PDB file of C-alpha atoms and ligand atoms in Angstrom:
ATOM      1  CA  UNK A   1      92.058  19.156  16.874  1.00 44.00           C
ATOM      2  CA  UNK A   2      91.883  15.732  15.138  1.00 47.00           C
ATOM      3  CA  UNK A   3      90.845  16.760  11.296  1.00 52.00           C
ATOM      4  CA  UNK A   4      90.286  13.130   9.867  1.00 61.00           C
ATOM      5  CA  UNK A   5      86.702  12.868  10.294  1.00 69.00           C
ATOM      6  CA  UNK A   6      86.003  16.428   8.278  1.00 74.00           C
ATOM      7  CA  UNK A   7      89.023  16.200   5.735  1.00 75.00           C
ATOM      8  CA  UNK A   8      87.600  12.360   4.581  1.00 82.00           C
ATOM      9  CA  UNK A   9      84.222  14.212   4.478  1.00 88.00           C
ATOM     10  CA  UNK A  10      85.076  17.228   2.410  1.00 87.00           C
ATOM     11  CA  UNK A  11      87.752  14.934  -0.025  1.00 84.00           C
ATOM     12  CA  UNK A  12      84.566  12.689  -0.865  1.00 87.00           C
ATOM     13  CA  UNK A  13      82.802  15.766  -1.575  1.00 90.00           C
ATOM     14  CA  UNK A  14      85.709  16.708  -3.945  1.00 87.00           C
ATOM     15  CA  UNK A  15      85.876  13.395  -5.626  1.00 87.00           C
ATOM     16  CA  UNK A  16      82.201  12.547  -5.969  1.00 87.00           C
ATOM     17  CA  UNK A  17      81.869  16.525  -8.104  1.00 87.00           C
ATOM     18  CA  UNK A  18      82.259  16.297 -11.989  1.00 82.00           C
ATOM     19  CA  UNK A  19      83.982  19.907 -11.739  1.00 83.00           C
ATOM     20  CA  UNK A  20      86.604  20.270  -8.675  1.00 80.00           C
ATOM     21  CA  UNK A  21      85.409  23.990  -9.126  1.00 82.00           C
ATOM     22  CA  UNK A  22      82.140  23.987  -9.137  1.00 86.00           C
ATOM     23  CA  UNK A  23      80.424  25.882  -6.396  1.00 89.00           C
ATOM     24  CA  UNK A  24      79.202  24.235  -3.144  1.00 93.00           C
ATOM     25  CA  UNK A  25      75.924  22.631  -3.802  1.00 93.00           C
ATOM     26  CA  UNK A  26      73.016  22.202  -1.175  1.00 95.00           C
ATOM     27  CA  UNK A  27      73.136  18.250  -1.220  1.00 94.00           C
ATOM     28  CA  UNK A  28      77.228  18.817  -0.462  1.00 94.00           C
ATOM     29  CA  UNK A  29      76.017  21.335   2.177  1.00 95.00           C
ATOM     30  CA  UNK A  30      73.698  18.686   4.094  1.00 93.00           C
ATOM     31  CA  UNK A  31      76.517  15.563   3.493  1.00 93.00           C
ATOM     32  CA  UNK A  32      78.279  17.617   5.581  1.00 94.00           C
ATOM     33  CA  UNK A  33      77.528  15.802   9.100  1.00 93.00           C
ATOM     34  CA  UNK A  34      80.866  15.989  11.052  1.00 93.00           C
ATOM     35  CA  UNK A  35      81.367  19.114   9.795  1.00 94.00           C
ATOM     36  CA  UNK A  36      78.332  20.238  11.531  1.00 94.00           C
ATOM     37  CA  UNK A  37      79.141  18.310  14.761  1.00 94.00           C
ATOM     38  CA  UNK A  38      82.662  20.454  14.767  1.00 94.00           C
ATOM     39  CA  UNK A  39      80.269  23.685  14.703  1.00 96.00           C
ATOM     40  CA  UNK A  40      78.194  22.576  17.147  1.00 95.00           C
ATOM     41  CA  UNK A  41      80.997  21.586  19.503  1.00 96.00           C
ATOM     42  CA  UNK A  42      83.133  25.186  18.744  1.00 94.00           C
ATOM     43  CA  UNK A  43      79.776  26.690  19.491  1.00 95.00           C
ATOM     44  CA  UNK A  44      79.646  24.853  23.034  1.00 94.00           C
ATOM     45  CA  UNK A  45      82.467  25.950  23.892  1.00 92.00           C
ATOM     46  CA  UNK A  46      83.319  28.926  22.745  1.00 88.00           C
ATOM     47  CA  UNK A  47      79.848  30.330  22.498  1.00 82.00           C
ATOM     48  CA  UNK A  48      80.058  34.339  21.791  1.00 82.00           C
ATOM     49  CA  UNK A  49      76.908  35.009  23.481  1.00 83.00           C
ATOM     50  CA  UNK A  50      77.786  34.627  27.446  1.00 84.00           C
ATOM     51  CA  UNK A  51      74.456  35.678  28.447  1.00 89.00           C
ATOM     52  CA  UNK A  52      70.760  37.224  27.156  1.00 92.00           C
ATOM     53  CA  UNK A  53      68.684  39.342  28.946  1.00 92.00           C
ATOM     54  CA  UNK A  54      64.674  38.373  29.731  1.00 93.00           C
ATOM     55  CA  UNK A  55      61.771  39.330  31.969  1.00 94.00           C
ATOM     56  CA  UNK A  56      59.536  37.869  33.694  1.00 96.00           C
ATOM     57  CA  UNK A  57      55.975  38.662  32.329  1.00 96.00           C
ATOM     58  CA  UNK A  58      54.119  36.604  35.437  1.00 97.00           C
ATOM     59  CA  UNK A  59      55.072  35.170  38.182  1.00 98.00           C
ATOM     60  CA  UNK A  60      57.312  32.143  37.252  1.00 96.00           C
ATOM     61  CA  UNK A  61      57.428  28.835  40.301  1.00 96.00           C
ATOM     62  CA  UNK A  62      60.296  26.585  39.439  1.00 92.00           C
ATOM     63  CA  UNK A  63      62.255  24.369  41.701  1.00 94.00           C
ATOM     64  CA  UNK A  64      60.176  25.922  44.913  1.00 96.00           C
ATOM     65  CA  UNK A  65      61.801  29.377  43.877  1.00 96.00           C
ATOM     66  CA  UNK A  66      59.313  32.095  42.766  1.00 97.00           C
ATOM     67  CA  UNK A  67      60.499  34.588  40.143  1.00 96.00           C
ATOM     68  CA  UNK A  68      58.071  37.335  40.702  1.00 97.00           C
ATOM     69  CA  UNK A  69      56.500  39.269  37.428  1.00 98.00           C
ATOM     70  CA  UNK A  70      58.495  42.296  36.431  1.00 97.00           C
ATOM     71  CA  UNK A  71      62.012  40.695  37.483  1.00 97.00           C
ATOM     72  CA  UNK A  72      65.087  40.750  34.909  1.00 96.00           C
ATOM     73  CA  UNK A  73      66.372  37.369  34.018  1.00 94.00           C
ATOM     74  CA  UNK A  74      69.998  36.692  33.024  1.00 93.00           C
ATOM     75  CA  UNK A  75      70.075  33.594  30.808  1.00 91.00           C
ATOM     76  CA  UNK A  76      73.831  31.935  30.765  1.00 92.00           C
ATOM     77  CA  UNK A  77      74.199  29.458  27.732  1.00 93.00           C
ATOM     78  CA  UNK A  78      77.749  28.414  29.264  1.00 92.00           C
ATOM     79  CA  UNK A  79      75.811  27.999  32.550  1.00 92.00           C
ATOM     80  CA  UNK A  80      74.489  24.648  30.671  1.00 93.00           C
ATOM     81  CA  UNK A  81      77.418  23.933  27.786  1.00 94.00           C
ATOM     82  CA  UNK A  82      79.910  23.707  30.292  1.00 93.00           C
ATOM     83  CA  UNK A  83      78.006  21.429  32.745  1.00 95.00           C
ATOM     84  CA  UNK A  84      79.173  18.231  33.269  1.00 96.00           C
ATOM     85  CA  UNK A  85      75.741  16.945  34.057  1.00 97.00           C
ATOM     86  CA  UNK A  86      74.703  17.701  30.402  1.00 95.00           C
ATOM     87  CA  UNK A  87      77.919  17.032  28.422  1.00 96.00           C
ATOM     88  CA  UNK A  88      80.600  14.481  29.593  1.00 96.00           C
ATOM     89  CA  UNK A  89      83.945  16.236  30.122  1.00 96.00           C
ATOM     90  CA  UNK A  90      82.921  19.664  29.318  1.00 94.00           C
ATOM     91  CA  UNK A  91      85.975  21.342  28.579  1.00 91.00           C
ATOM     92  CA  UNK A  92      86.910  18.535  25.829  1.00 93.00           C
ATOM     93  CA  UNK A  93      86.886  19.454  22.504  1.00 93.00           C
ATOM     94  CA  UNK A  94      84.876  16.569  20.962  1.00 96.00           C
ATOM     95  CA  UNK A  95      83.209  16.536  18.114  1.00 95.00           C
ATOM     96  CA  UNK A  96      82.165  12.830  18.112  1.00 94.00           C
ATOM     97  CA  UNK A  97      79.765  13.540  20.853  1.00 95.00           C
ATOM     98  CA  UNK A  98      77.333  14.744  18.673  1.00 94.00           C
ATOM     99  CA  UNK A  99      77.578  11.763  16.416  1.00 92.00           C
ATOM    100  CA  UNK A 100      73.931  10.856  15.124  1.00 87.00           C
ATOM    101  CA  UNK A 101      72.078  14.236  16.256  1.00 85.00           C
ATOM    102  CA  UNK A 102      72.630  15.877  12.751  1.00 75.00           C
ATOM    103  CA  UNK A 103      73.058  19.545  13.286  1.00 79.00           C
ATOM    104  CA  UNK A 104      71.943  21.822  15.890  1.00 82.00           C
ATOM    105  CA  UNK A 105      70.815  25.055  16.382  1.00 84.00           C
ATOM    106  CA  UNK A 106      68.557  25.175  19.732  1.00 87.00           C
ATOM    107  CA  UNK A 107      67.702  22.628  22.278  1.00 91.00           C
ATOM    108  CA  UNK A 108      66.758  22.500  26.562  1.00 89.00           C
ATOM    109  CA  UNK A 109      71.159  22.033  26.860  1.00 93.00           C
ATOM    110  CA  UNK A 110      72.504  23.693  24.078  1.00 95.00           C
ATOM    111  CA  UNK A 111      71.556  27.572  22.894  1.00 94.00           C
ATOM    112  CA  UNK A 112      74.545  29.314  21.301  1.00 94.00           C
ATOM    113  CA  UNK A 113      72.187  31.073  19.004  1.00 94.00           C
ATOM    114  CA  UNK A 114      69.454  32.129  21.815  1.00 92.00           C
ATOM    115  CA  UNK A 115      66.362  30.469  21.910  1.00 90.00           C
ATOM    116  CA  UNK A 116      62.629  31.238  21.600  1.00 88.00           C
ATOM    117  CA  UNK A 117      61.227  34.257  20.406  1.00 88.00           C
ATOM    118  CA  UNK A 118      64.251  35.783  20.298  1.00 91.00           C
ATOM    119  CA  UNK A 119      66.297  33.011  18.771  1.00 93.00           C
ATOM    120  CA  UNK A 120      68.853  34.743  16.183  1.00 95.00           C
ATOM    121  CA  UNK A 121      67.815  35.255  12.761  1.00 96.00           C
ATOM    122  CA  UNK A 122      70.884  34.664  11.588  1.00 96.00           C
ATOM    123  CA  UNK A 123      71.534  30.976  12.931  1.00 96.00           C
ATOM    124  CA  UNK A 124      71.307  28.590   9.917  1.00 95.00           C
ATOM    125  CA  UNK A 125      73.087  31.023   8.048  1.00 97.00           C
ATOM    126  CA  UNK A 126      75.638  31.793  10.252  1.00 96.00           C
ATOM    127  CA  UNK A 127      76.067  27.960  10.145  1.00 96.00           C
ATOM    128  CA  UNK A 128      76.174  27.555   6.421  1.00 96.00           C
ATOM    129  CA  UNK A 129      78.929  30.252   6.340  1.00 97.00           C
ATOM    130  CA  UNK A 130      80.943  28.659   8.660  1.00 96.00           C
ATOM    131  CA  UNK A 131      80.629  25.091   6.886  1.00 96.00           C
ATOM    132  CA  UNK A 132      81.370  26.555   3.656  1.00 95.00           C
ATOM    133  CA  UNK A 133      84.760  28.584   5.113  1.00 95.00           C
ATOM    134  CA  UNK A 134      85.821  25.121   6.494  1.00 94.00           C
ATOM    135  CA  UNK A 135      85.380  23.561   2.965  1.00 93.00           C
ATOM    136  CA  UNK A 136      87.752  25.547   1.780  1.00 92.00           C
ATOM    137  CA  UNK A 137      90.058  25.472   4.392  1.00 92.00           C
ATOM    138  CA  UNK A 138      90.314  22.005   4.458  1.00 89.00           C
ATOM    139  CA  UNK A 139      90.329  21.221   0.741  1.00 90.00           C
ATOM    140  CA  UNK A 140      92.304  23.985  -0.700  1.00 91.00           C
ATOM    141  CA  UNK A 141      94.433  25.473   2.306  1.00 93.00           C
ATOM    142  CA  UNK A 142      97.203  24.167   5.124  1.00 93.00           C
ATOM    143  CA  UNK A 143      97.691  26.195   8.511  1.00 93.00           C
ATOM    144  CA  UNK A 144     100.329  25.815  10.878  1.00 95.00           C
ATOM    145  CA  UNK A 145     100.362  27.773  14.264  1.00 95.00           C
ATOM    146  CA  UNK A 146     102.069  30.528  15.042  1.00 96.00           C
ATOM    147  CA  UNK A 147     101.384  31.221  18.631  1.00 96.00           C
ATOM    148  CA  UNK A 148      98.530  31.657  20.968  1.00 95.00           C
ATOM    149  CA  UNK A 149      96.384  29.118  21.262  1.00 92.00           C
ATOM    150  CA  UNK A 150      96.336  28.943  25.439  1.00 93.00           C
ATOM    151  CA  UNK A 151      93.116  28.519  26.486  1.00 90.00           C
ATOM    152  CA  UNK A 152      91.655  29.501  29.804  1.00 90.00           C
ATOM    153  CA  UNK A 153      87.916  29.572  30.981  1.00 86.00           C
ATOM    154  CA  UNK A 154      86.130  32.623  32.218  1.00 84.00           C
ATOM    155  CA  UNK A 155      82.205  32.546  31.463  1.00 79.00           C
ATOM    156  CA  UNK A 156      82.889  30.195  28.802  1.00 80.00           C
ATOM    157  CA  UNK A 157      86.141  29.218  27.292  1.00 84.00           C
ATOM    158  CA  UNK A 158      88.553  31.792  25.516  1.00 86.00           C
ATOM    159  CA  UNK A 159      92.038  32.519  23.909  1.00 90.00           C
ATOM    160  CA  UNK A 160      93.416  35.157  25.667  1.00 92.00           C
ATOM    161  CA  UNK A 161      96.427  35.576  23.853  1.00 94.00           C
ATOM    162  CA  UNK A 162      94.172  34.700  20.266  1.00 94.00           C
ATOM    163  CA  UNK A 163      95.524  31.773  17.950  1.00 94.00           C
ATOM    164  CA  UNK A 164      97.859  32.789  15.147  1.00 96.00           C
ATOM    165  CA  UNK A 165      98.005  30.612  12.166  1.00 96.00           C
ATOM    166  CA  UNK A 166     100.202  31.132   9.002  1.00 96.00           C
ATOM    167  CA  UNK A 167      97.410  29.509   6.101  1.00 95.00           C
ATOM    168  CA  UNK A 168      99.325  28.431   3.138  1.00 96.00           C
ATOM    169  CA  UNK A 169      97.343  27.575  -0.444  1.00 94.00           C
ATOM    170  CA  UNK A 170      97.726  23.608  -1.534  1.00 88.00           C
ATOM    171  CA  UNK A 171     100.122  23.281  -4.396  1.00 77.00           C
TER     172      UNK A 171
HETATM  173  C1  HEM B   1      77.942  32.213  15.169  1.00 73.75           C
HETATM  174  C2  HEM B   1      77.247  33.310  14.831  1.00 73.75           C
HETATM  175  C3  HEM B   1      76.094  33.862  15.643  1.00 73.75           C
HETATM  176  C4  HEM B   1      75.756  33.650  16.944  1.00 73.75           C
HETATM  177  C5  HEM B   1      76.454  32.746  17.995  1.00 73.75           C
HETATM  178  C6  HEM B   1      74.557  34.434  17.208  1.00 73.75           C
HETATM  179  C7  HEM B   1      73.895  34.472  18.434  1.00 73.75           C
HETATM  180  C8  HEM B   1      72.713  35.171  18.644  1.00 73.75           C
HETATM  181  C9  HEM B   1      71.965  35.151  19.884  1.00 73.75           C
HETATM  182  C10 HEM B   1      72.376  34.396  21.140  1.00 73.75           C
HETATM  183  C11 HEM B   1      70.865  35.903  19.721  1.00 73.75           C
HETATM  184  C12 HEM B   1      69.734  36.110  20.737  1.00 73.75           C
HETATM  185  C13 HEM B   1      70.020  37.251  21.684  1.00 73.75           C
HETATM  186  C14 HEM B   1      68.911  37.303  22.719  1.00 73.75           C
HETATM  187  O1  HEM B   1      68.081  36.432  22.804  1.00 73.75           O
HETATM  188  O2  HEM B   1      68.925  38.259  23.487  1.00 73.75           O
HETATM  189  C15 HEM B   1      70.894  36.425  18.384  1.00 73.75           C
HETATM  190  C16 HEM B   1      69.935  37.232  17.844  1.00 73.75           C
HETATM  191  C17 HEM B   1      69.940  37.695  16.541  1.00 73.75           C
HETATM  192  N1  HEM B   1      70.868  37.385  15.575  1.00 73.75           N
HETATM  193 FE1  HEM B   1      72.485  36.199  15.798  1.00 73.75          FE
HETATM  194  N2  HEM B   1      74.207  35.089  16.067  1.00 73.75           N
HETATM  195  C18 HEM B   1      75.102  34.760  15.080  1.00 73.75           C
HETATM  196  C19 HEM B   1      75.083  35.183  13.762  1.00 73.75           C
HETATM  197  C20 HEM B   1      74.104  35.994  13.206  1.00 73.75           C
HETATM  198  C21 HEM B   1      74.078  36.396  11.809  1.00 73.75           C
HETATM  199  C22 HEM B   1      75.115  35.994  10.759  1.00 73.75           C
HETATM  200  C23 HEM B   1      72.966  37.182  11.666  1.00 73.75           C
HETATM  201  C24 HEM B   1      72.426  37.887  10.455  1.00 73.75           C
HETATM  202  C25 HEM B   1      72.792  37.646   9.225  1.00 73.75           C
HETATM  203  C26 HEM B   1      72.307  37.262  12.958  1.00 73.75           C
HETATM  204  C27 HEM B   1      71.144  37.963  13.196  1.00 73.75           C
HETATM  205  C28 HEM B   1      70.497  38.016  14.407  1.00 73.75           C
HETATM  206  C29 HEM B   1      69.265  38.768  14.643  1.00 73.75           C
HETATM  207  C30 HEM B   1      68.510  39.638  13.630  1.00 73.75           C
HETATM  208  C31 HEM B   1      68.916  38.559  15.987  1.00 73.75           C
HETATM  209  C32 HEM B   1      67.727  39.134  16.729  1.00 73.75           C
HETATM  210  C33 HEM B   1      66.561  38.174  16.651  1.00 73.75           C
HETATM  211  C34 HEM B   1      65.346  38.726  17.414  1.00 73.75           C
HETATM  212  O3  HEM B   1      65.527  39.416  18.421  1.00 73.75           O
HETATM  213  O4  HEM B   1      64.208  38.421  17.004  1.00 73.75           O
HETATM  214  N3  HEM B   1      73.029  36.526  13.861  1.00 73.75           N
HETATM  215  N4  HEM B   1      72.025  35.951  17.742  1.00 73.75           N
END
């Protein structure tokens, strides 16, 4: 993964704070635009939620189909995040694509975290977490790899063999 874009963005976090330490402030938290685009991307294509469960509570006409009252639905995120009609080159990793959309948690081609009624609970904070592990990782950590990292694509995309790193502090 190319890290320029979100080590530039988390340095001028760094250099703009009058304590290195001081915690991560909510200003820092929304400056954090490519950061979010990386999120949005992992959660494209790595989404942990292959599918969601409805029913149909009337009869539901779409596309000259009928989906008659009563009937289960199986909703497939990776259905839609791995389409190449939504999302040029769908198995890329590629950040940049969201360039300009800010961050996002649920739209018509993108639903890691659900959507509707149901949509998690736990999405902007699951996000926050996530942006605030990557600060870290990128301002006061190195990785290398270890091994893993093969990636093949079953409902959505996976490491079969997991990626080991080895994360060593900054001097
Ligand atoms: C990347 C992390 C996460 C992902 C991808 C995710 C994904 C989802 C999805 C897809 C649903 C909807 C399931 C459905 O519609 O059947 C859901 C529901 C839910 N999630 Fe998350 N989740 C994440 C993190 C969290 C966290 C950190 C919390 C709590 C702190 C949380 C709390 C909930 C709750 C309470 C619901 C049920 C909402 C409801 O039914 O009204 N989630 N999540």
């Amino acid at each position: 993964m190319e890290r320029d874009g979100e080590q530039e963005e988390h340095e001028k976090i760094l250099k703009n704070r009058e304590t290195v330490d001081s915690p991560i402030t909510w200003e820092e938290y929304k400056s954090m635009t490519f950061t979010a685009h990386v999120i949005d991307e992992t959660l494209r294509l790595g989404n942990i939620n292959p599918m969601m469960f409805r029913k149909a509570t009337r009869d539901i006409e779409r596309n000259g189909y009928t989906i008659p009252s009563g009937w289960a639905i199986l909703v497939c995120p990776p259905a839609i995040h791995l389409n190449s009609e939504k999302y040029q080159d769908p198995l890329t990793f590629n950040p940049w694509r969201w360039k300009g959309q800010g961050s996002n948690t649920v739209s018509k081609n993108f639903m890691p975290f659900g959507g509707g009624m149901r949509l998690c609970a736990g999405a902007e904070y699951a996000k926050l977490q996530m942006s605030i592990v990557l600060h870290f990782l990128f301002t006061k950590y190195r990785w290398t790899k270890i091994r893993g990292g093969e990636i093949i694509q079953t409902l959505g995309v996976v490491f079969p063999n997991g990626l080991h790193i080895k994360v060593t502090e900054n001097c």
